[in-house]
Amino acid sequence: MKSLSFWFAGSGGLAVRRWRSSRFAALCALFICSFSLLTLAQEGTIVGTVTDPTGSVVPNATITITSIKTGQSRTLKTNESGQYVAPDLAIGEYNIQAHAPGFKIVERKNVVLNVADRARIDFAMQMGAAQETVTVEANAVRVQTDSGEVSDVITGQQVSQLTTNGRSIYTLVNLTPGASSLQADFQTPTPVGGDANVSFNGQRPGHTIYLMDGGENLDRGGSGTFSVMPSIESLAEFRVLSSNYSAEYGLSSSATMTTVLKSGTKTLHASAWEFLRNDALDARNYFNRRPQKVAELRFNTYGFNVGGPVDFWKSDHKTFFFYNMEWRSLIQGQTLNQTVPVASEYPDANGAGTGAVIPLTKPNGKPNIITVPTGIANLGANCPGGVPPAGIVSGAPFPNNTIPSCMIDPNAAALLAAKIFPLPTSGNQFQGGNNAPTNVREEVARADHQFNDKVSIFGHWVSEQINQTFGTTMWSGDNVPTIGNTFGNPSYSAVVHLTHTISSSLLNEVAFNYNGNRINILPKSSFGAPLAAPSGFTFNRIFTGPNADNRIPTIKLQESTGTQYTANWTPWVNKADDYQIRDDISWTRGAHQFKIGASWAVYKKIQDVFASTQGNFGFNGAYTGFDFADFLLGYTQNYSEDAVHDKGHWNNASWAAYFQDNWRFNQRLTLNLGLRWDGVPHTYEANHRSSNFYPNLYNPADAALFDANGHISPLSPGLGTSPNPILAGYQFYLNGIGIDGKGGIPKGLVDNHWAAFGPRIGFAYDLTGSGKTVLRGGFGTMYERIQGNDMYNGGTNVPFSATASFNNVSLSDPHTNITTGSKQTVPIVVPSITGLASNNYNLPVSYQYSFGVQQALGAKSVLSVSYVGNQTRHQNYYAETNLVPFSDLPGLVASKGAGYNQLVQFPGFRSIRLAENGANGHYNSLQLDLHANVRRDLMAQFGYTYSQAIDAASGNNGSGQDLNVITNPYVGWRYDSGPSVFDRTNVAFVNFVYDIPAFKGSSNRLLKTSLGGWQLSGIVTMQSGAPLNVTVGGSNDLSSILPTSGAGNIGNGNRPDLVGKISYPKTKVPAGIQWFDPTVFAAPAPGTFGTLPHNALRGPGRDNWNMALHKMFVFSESRGSSLEFRAEAYNMWNHTQFRADVISGNYGAALTGSNFGVITQAYDPRVFQLGLKLTF
């Protein structure tokens, strides 16, 4: 094949104009069905220098690199400086030969090349005949002499032999110095809903990028989780690049994790497996005491794979395949224990036509005398003559505690007849299972083909089908099993990667990648309840837009019953697709190893807005003293309805180019000099369906005028209309509102960033010249592609969406005010805005640096000791912009917000919550990493990190993710600056795989079979406690000064005053463990912010041992057939390890209460998993 010519066309596609090789085009057609968004290659590079016995370089020597796995070879020549570079090599073991005229052949055997590795293999030639060969066995672990990056590899042996809770790769990610985990013990076997909450070097977890075979495997907009979660059995290995790495990696300001799928070998091989977990094998949780039942757990993982040469009949194989199929089935026991109305309360439950009889006690056991409402305009509107029956007197108890049948709202009767609430199973409680079964089916296919010694190609296709069923509605307050969801999440990944070795010094790589997923959440009814509104129910909605599936409105019993029925905003659909094309050129010139590349990527997302067009009714007992009685009468305290349930079409493109020079300055010093450019225009809505608030567009002369009810007056200036036809005829207050692409507003609402230049500088200096002691360090500037949630969250902004809210209306007619009897028109509401701060929207960036030493300990172990640090800038968060004067806060708290709308900076708006990129942070650490192959039968890794991570607004919700609301917008993010939620002072881990040698080589077949072939492996983690944040509730969080729909943006998570010395009694109390002393905190003065620093307390640490015992039954060593039995235990010693993240008082709990500062949950007790794996 002489040449390739590509033509790039359109906004999202790539067309192949002309292929000079029809054979190549036929193979590519199998793969190039779609492309992906990624940022780098997944192979490794072998470099070296060839010298003669005097130390002089040997130019034009022949280097032959042969894969032990496939038998394929690459041949190249050393240049005039005696250097050779072999980039883009697949991971695995290699034999490497060097030969030149007048010298013996020198061979290095079993050279291990890991993912994203840069392995230096030098050759010292010896004088002699070319027929003579000098063979040297390579070291299994090498000192890194050619790069200053901070990274760590998790090898294939660790992936396959270490026990992973949930069979999840997420568990192994923590085996890297600098990693700090906020993960739960058990990982749900899905990417969405899985737990990728791991911070690297103090940075936010969502800023880590995940790659698979060089293609991006990241769910942007999903808090930075995987898009597909590959089976452990399909993974070859992975590397975490955590600091100051090469310029070819980008779009991440934190770590880059690059994984490699398994590929076929020159021999056919296959395996099948099943792993199971069952609660019958598990210990009991500390807080799950008898006679409580142990929560049900059934988890099965089973599958098979097969791989080998396609042309198996040949001795010189060119094409290899690997196929992996896995199923994961999970049932996790969850229980509902919810108060519900009892059958005797239903209308005419006694069949005597007397209406609804209310029991004499409330669910909480207090007297429950229901009262006839007062102030109702037409109390007996549906009764004969339009008046209530005799004996019904406003303000007096209902006679016999019974609501007459004529007073019962027909819509309430219809909903109860349709069984929207389940009947109680005991007393007035519904107690039943609420399991959420999860089923995953995943296919992984990879093919590798070598056309000749110059051109090769590989590609993969991964398809993951996830189906879950939830007994109650997801992401809502629904607490009855009559309405739930089905959750479908198909995800896909495809990669095609072509390599062309043009000469010994020039190589070109072209890659096309695709990564995407779908989320389909559909409502599901159970217990005989209908999904759509039942017969007899009359809709009288405010807006005329569609109501999908004719959904039943949300019914909230908000007083003592507390029951809530809601389909929420389902059905809900999300469709995301990433596409990328990249080209990378590697060129060796003298002592310089250049790599130059460019890429273009586009991300397309179609996502429904979160809207409940079916309406939301709230009954709080304001009329009768009992929420269910209010419901029966149809008297609603609060009602809201969204007008539009449509979708946004969000796009973003990313352009990148880089230059990297790995310069072998001399035999001891290598310099890594790189520069990366990222052009990252902001995400935009393709149909101009996005808006934002701009303070400079707000005209004070057009400040809103209000009517007597606090709504915006129709006579107010600053009014406008919506382009959405559903909202025709409605007016919106638009003073200060800009619509994307119009009137000079950027289509992404903020200015684009085209000049993100990031230098990358590193060095490796061999102190002694022996390659055993190397000083390494570097600096790098890494920019972050903002994921897009800052745009998606504004999907309900005016004028594209509207919400109507009314008080005191009827369940059958929310248009009518029940206290006045008058019809209500949709008011011009005072809107809230979620947007972006246009004058403070720089790209998030981190400045990373490190300095350390690597020391070889013998031939098989390497110790790294490093200082690793960074400075983060322009980290994003939400801040309230529409503030009242600070001096008015105490008075507004006292008056419950009276006059609030008139006092804000921008009258006409409630909350204006704008995303800002302004917070700073820093991280400093000492990191130790020891990789040791102690003997042939023992592999071990030890890691330790001593660190401090400081930032702001990354942990207000306890997750460590982006776009948290800062507490004090008057001061800004600095009020929340403190230890990061993922700041753990000490983190240590050990993992090992030990092949027990006893009886392994016994000549006695019985002893060898029964007592030989055992293996022990484990992961031990010890870490100090994570920070705790104490917050205050009630009026002290200042939310009460805002109208209901705008609450929470001033004083969000306000903290108490610190009035004593923090201490940790750790005493046992009835509810659990009293972790900290609650008496040293006091509520701040009304309208003020507390003095307690952010994340000032510490939770308990962990000491966790996960162990596995393996037994291998070998059927045929020559054929590689065996049966492996595995017994795995998580939290092997059943240590009680308390969970700090659920301490009452953390993340929003009130200062008072019996559980304040009490730990009420623990991590998992000992859990067993059993497995069998057949290999042949």
XYZ file of C-alpha atoms in Angstrom, residues 661-1166:
506
model
C 9.901 16.184 21.712
C 11.464 13.456 23.822
C 15.072 14.542 23.576
C 17.843 12.166 24.589
C 20.139 15.047 25.580
C 22.911 12.625 26.524
C 23.246 9.115 27.835
C 22.004 10.190 31.257
C 19.497 12.936 30.635
C 16.228 12.819 28.717
C 14.040 15.888 28.327
C 10.315 15.747 27.576
C 9.332 19.008 25.898
C 5.772 19.435 24.736
C 3.125 21.979 23.905
C -0.570 21.304 23.507
C -3.238 23.541 22.029
C -6.912 22.966 22.776
C -9.683 24.862 21.047
C -12.797 24.194 23.090
C -15.786 26.319 22.114
C -18.554 26.120 24.650
C -21.473 23.697 24.410
C -24.451 25.141 22.534
C -28.070 24.258 21.766
C -28.421 23.571 18.044
C -31.947 25.009 17.720
C -31.320 28.230 19.656
C -33.299 26.960 22.616
C -31.173 28.373 25.407
C -31.156 31.633 27.299
C -29.140 33.324 29.988
C -29.281 36.307 32.299
C -26.773 39.084 31.552
C -26.484 41.829 34.190
C -25.347 44.323 31.537
C -28.585 43.748 29.592
C -30.764 44.447 32.622
C -32.231 47.928 32.420
C -33.169 49.317 35.860
C -35.686 51.591 34.156
C -37.591 48.443 33.170
C -37.568 46.954 36.675
C -40.640 44.800 37.263
C -43.888 46.087 38.685
C -45.747 43.724 41.037
C -49.429 43.160 41.754
C -50.955 42.662 45.191
C -50.241 38.898 45.093
C -46.544 39.378 44.443
C -46.780 38.412 40.771
C -45.446 40.603 37.985
C -48.071 43.035 36.769
C -49.279 42.784 33.143
C -48.529 46.511 32.960
C -44.882 45.986 33.904
C -42.145 46.981 31.462
C -39.645 44.361 30.317
C -42.253 41.808 29.179
C -41.898 39.577 26.118
C -43.193 36.377 24.543
C -41.882 32.880 23.888
C -40.927 31.376 20.525
C -42.501 28.109 21.694
C -46.022 27.829 20.175
C -47.259 25.970 23.264
C -46.621 29.162 25.215
C -48.278 31.495 22.708
C -50.263 34.180 24.509
C -48.210 34.019 27.709
C -45.934 36.830 28.773
C -42.542 36.553 30.414
C -40.354 39.010 32.208
C -37.262 39.155 29.983
C -35.354 42.189 31.202
C -31.699 41.080 31.102
C -32.432 37.825 29.256
C -30.388 36.999 26.156
C -31.147 34.174 23.710
C -28.297 32.269 22.124
C -27.274 33.375 18.655
C -29.399 36.530 18.751
C -28.515 40.165 19.429
C -24.819 39.417 19.673
C -25.236 36.636 22.267
C -22.780 33.767 21.588
C -24.478 30.530 20.614
C -22.890 28.909 23.677
C -23.997 31.887 25.834
C -20.401 32.674 26.812
C -17.283 33.461 24.800
C -15.442 30.524 23.296
C -11.900 29.553 24.252
C -9.559 29.141 21.287
C -6.212 29.865 22.915
C -5.695 27.193 25.579
C -1.963 26.513 25.258
C -0.532 24.036 27.731
C 3.218 23.473 28.021
C 4.431 20.092 29.245
C 7.999 19.800 30.490
C 9.619 16.760 32.050
C 13.022 15.240 32.651
C 14.648 11.983 33.684
C 18.269 12.049 34.838
C 20.259 8.869 35.450
C 22.334 9.781 38.512
C 24.931 7.020 38.223
C 24.708 6.082 34.571
C 23.692 2.547 35.525
C 19.981 3.050 34.937
C 19.245 2.134 38.547
C 18.821 5.551 40.190
C 16.900 8.174 38.242
C 15.781 11.680 39.225
C 12.475 12.502 37.547
C 10.190 15.503 37.505
C 8.170 17.877 35.423
C 5.514 20.511 35.002
C 2.347 20.549 32.946
C -0.613 22.798 32.246
C -3.852 20.842 31.733
C -7.154 22.358 30.620
C -10.577 20.876 31.300
C -13.395 20.543 28.796
C -16.480 21.631 30.764
C -18.847 18.685 30.486
C -22.023 20.561 29.523
C -24.207 20.318 32.611
C -23.916 24.074 32.964
C -25.972 24.313 29.749
C -28.335 21.378 30.292
C -29.349 22.677 33.720
C -30.698 25.860 32.138
C -33.126 24.018 29.896
C -36.160 25.319 31.814
C -35.209 28.999 31.672
C -37.663 31.595 30.357
C -38.929 32.115 27.702
C -38.667 28.453 26.623
C -40.425 26.966 29.622
C -43.016 28.096 32.113
C -44.363 26.936 35.445
C -47.682 27.935 36.945
C -48.017 27.838 40.729
C -51.204 28.392 42.722
C -52.248 28.083 46.344
C -55.696 27.152 47.645
C -57.115 25.401 44.584
C -59.231 22.338 43.933
C -58.019 18.916 42.865
C -60.750 18.887 40.209
C -60.199 22.481 39.116
C -56.808 24.093 39.785
C -58.046 27.169 37.870
C -60.380 28.090 40.767
C -59.358 29.560 44.099
C -61.382 27.670 46.708
C -61.296 30.543 49.187
C -62.718 33.166 46.802
C -64.478 30.975 44.258
C -62.951 33.057 41.460
C -61.193 31.771 38.372
C -57.468 32.385 38.267
C -55.438 33.253 35.218
C -51.856 32.185 34.832
C -49.881 34.993 36.419
C -46.662 36.389 35.065
C -44.482 34.530 37.489
C -41.315 35.870 39.006
C -38.885 33.469 37.291
C -35.724 31.844 38.525
C -32.724 31.469 36.239
C -29.991 28.843 36.085
C -27.272 30.167 33.822
C -23.664 31.160 33.311
C -21.636 34.135 34.497
C -20.424 35.529 31.197
C -17.714 37.684 32.774
C -16.183 34.843 34.792
C -16.047 31.814 32.564
C -12.467 30.808 31.981
C -11.582 27.204 31.271
C -10.784 25.182 34.395
C -7.061 24.481 34.482
C -4.542 22.720 36.669
C -0.832 23.407 36.930
C 0.788 20.097 37.805
C 4.306 19.465 38.997
C 6.371 16.692 40.529
C 9.900 15.797 41.562
C 11.147 12.441 42.726
C 13.543 9.561 42.467
C 13.174 6.012 41.202
C 15.506 3.375 42.582
C 15.984 -0.183 41.379
C 16.062 -2.619 44.305
C 17.806 -5.566 42.791
C 16.692 -6.810 39.390
C 13.008 -7.239 40.124
C 11.825 -4.292 42.239
C 11.560 -0.543 41.762
C 10.804 2.062 44.436
C 9.513 5.541 43.546
C 9.519 8.416 46.045
C 7.971 11.640 44.743
C 6.626 14.998 45.682
C 3.466 15.578 43.625
C 1.506 18.818 43.709
C -0.784 21.036 41.707
C -2.573 24.355 41.668
C -6.134 24.357 40.319
C -7.675 27.517 38.913
C -11.081 28.510 37.568
C -12.955 25.605 39.160
C -16.695 25.900 38.614
C -19.585 26.315 41.036
C -22.999 27.964 41.227
C -23.449 31.296 42.986
C -26.602 33.276 43.717
C -26.426 36.575 41.846
C -29.775 38.185 42.640
C -28.900 39.266 46.159
C -30.652 41.447 48.676
C -28.513 43.898 50.678
C -26.571 42.003 53.306
C -27.842 44.322 56.048
C -31.442 43.339 55.220
C -30.921 39.609 55.865
C -31.834 39.572 59.590
C -35.066 41.472 58.957
C -36.028 39.223 56.063
C -35.497 36.132 58.192
C -37.749 37.610 60.880
C -40.447 38.562 58.361
C -40.249 35.255 56.474
C -39.168 37.048 53.329
C -41.786 39.786 53.187
C -40.816 42.242 50.453
C -37.983 40.052 49.238
C -38.803 40.393 45.518
C -38.620 44.167 45.760
C -35.263 44.212 47.559
C -33.231 42.037 45.224
C -30.627 43.539 42.936
C -32.619 42.619 39.819
C -36.354 43.030 40.592
C -38.462 40.741 38.453
C -36.402 37.623 39.195
C -36.217 35.366 42.231
C -33.068 33.309 42.128
C -30.444 33.960 39.476
C -28.039 31.116 39.965
C -25.068 31.495 37.644
C -22.222 29.068 37.075
C -18.876 30.697 37.676
C -15.388 29.385 37.033
C -13.579 31.191 39.792
C -12.554 28.868 42.628
C -8.935 27.966 43.320
C -7.353 25.047 45.103
C -4.046 23.338 45.729
C -2.638 19.915 46.522
C 0.660 18.790 48.026
C 1.742 15.237 48.657
C 4.498 12.756 49.321
C 3.921 9.583 47.306
C 5.657 6.217 47.588
C 5.201 3.390 45.129
C 6.957 0.027 45.289
C 6.536 -2.614 42.591
C 8.209 -5.880 43.508
C 8.438 -9.288 41.942
C 9.970 -10.714 45.081
C 10.274 -14.203 43.693
C 8.865 -16.041 40.727
C 5.819 -16.831 42.815
C 5.171 -13.460 44.528
C 4.130 -10.158 42.989
C 3.402 -7.237 45.290
C 2.744 -3.522 45.126
C 2.838 -1.060 48.002
C 1.593 2.501 47.763
C 1.445 5.321 50.284
C 0.326 8.938 50.049
C 0.688 11.690 52.644
C -1.230 14.674 51.342
C -3.347 17.759 51.803
C -6.032 18.857 49.317
C -7.630 22.290 49.663
C -10.387 23.618 47.455
C -13.819 25.230 47.516
C -17.326 24.240 46.436
C -16.327 20.729 45.422
C -18.035 19.078 48.340
C -21.128 20.979 49.351
C -23.191 17.979 48.300
C -20.667 15.457 49.548
C -19.844 14.131 46.085
C -16.735 16.023 45.073
C -18.246 16.916 41.697
C -18.799 20.149 39.789
C -21.439 22.878 39.993
C -22.167 22.849 43.698
C -23.876 25.941 45.121
C -21.573 28.050 47.283
C -22.829 28.911 50.749
C -22.120 32.624 51.041
C -22.427 34.517 47.739
C -21.656 37.781 49.519
C -18.128 36.561 50.230
C -17.846 34.092 47.349
C -16.155 30.730 47.111
C -13.554 31.579 49.779
C -16.146 31.031 52.526
C -16.236 27.373 51.419
C -12.489 27.013 50.978
C -11.075 24.246 53.110
C -10.154 20.569 52.996
C -11.625 18.865 49.947
C -14.186 16.149 50.526
C -11.612 13.726 49.135
C -8.775 14.996 51.356
C -7.375 12.040 53.282
C -4.119 12.770 55.061
C -2.846 9.201 54.916
C -3.710 6.552 52.356
C -1.815 3.264 52.150
C -2.480 0.113 50.193
C -0.888 -3.229 49.480
C -1.890 -5.697 46.818
C -0.246 -9.015 46.131
C -0.525 -12.277 44.228
C 1.246 -15.245 45.801
C 1.503 -18.627 44.102
C 1.906 -20.951 47.066
C 4.809 -23.223 46.101
C 3.957 -26.136 48.419
C 3.357 -29.400 46.510
C 3.216 -27.502 43.223
C 6.046 -29.565 41.790
C 5.316 -32.752 43.712
C 5.867 -36.019 41.835
C 2.922 -37.463 43.735
C -0.026 -36.759 41.488
C -2.553 -36.916 44.326
C -0.630 -34.456 46.481
C 0.021 -32.182 43.524
C -3.652 -32.132 42.526
C -5.129 -31.699 45.987
C -2.524 -29.605 47.822
C -0.629 -27.943 44.990
C -1.742 -25.130 42.700
C -3.076 -22.810 45.419
C -2.807 -19.061 45.143
C -3.464 -16.273 47.644
C -4.152 -12.694 46.600
C -5.407 -9.601 48.323
C -5.910 -5.867 48.490
C -5.334 -4.159 51.842
C -6.366 -0.524 52.213
C -5.741 1.734 55.198
C -6.711 5.385 55.161
C -7.447 8.219 57.543
C -10.857 9.814 57.757
C -12.399 12.142 55.214
C -13.547 15.657 56.176
C -16.986 16.296 57.650
C -19.055 19.416 57.142
C -21.593 20.412 59.806
C -24.550 22.448 58.569
C -27.587 24.010 60.198
C -31.249 23.689 59.347
C -34.380 25.771 59.733
C -34.223 29.548 59.296
C -30.495 29.488 60.030
C -29.805 28.268 56.511
C -31.417 31.519 55.307
C -33.559 29.654 52.770
C -36.707 30.842 54.524
C -36.072 34.392 53.328
C -36.723 33.265 49.772
C -40.008 32.306 48.123
C -40.410 28.525 48.004
C -39.358 28.029 44.394
C -36.154 29.980 44.884
C -35.025 28.623 48.238
C -31.590 27.310 48.868
C -29.297 29.662 46.951
C -28.380 31.975 49.832
C -26.925 30.216 52.841
C -27.128 26.858 51.092
C -25.642 24.603 53.743
C -24.976 27.444 56.187
C -22.690 26.361 58.980
C -23.001 26.927 62.759
C -20.818 29.028 64.996
C -17.986 27.167 66.696
C -18.181 27.909 70.446
C -15.862 25.250 71.850
C -13.095 22.825 71.016
C -13.930 20.068 68.556
C -13.607 16.637 70.124
C -14.514 13.069 69.231
C -15.986 11.082 72.138
C -16.831 8.074 69.926
C -19.254 6.768 72.532
C -22.007 4.251 71.941
C -25.540 5.629 72.032
C -28.878 3.917 71.225
C -28.903 5.095 67.602
C -25.250 4.284 66.895
C -21.906 5.933 67.669
C -21.681 9.526 68.910
C -18.747 10.517 66.752
C -18.255 14.182 67.624
C -19.307 16.425 70.517
C -22.427 18.343 69.407
C -22.289 20.871 72.245
C -19.476 22.928 70.711
C -21.739 24.291 67.982
C -24.356 27.034 68.162
C -26.788 28.418 65.624
C -25.581 31.675 64.079
C -27.547 34.856 64.643
C -30.504 35.179 62.258
C -29.407 36.435 58.869
C -25.724 35.725 59.426
C -23.273 33.044 58.393
C -21.623 30.675 60.837
C -17.998 30.826 61.916
C -17.237 27.103 61.667
C -14.788 26.553 58.793
C -15.787 24.351 55.878
C -15.075 20.624 56.365
C -13.537 21.332 59.779
C -14.195 17.875 61.261
C -12.901 14.430 60.389
C -14.694 11.137 60.074
C -13.445 7.649 60.913
C -10.728 6.015 58.860
C -10.701 2.578 57.267
C -8.740 -0.637 57.581
C -10.075 -3.006 54.950
C -8.784 -6.378 53.779
C -10.128 -8.029 50.633
C -8.657 -11.494 50.145
C -9.007 -14.361 47.689
C -7.949 -17.994 47.713
C -7.593 -19.682 44.330
C -7.166 -23.351 43.458
C -6.021 -24.305 39.996
C -6.800 -27.785 38.631
C -4.606 -28.255 35.566
C -5.895 -30.690 32.969
C -3.175 -30.187 30.362
C -0.211 -27.841 30.706
C 0.667 -28.117 27.013
C -2.841 -27.131 25.948
C -3.340 -24.605 28.732
C -6.553 -26.197 29.957
C -7.503 -25.803 33.609
C -10.306 -25.202 36.061
C -9.902 -22.457 38.646
C -11.917 -22.264 41.860
C -11.985 -18.922 43.685
C -13.217 -18.064 47.165
C -13.160 -14.319 47.747
C -13.897 -12.361 50.906
C -14.384 -8.621 51.184
C -13.679 -7.150 54.611
C -12.073 -10.478 55.416
C -11.759 -9.906 59.166
C -15.286 -8.470 59.443
C -14.046 -5.224 60.957
C -16.813 -2.719 61.640
C -15.918 0.312 59.554
C -18.187 3.267 60.143
C -19.374 5.513 57.352
C -18.628 9.187 57.868
C -20.664 10.362 54.884
C -23.967 9.567 56.610
C -23.282 11.104 60.021
C -26.312 13.123 61.080
C -25.175 16.722 61.061
C -23.311 16.358 57.798
C -24.745 17.746 54.600
C -27.798 19.583 55.844
C -29.022 18.085 59.110
C -30.306 20.354 61.888
C -28.190 21.205 64.907
C -30.647 19.627 67.316
C -31.919 16.108 67.526
C -30.965 12.864 69.180
C -28.913 11.719 66.183
C -26.866 14.853 65.654
C -23.248 13.808 65.257
C -24.186 10.126 65.437
C -22.933 7.498 63.005
C -25.866 5.349 61.981
C -24.382 3.289 59.143
C -21.330 1.156 58.496
C -19.587 -0.113 55.428
C -20.272 -3.669 54.342
C -19.457 -6.502 56.748
C -17.649 -9.571 55.487
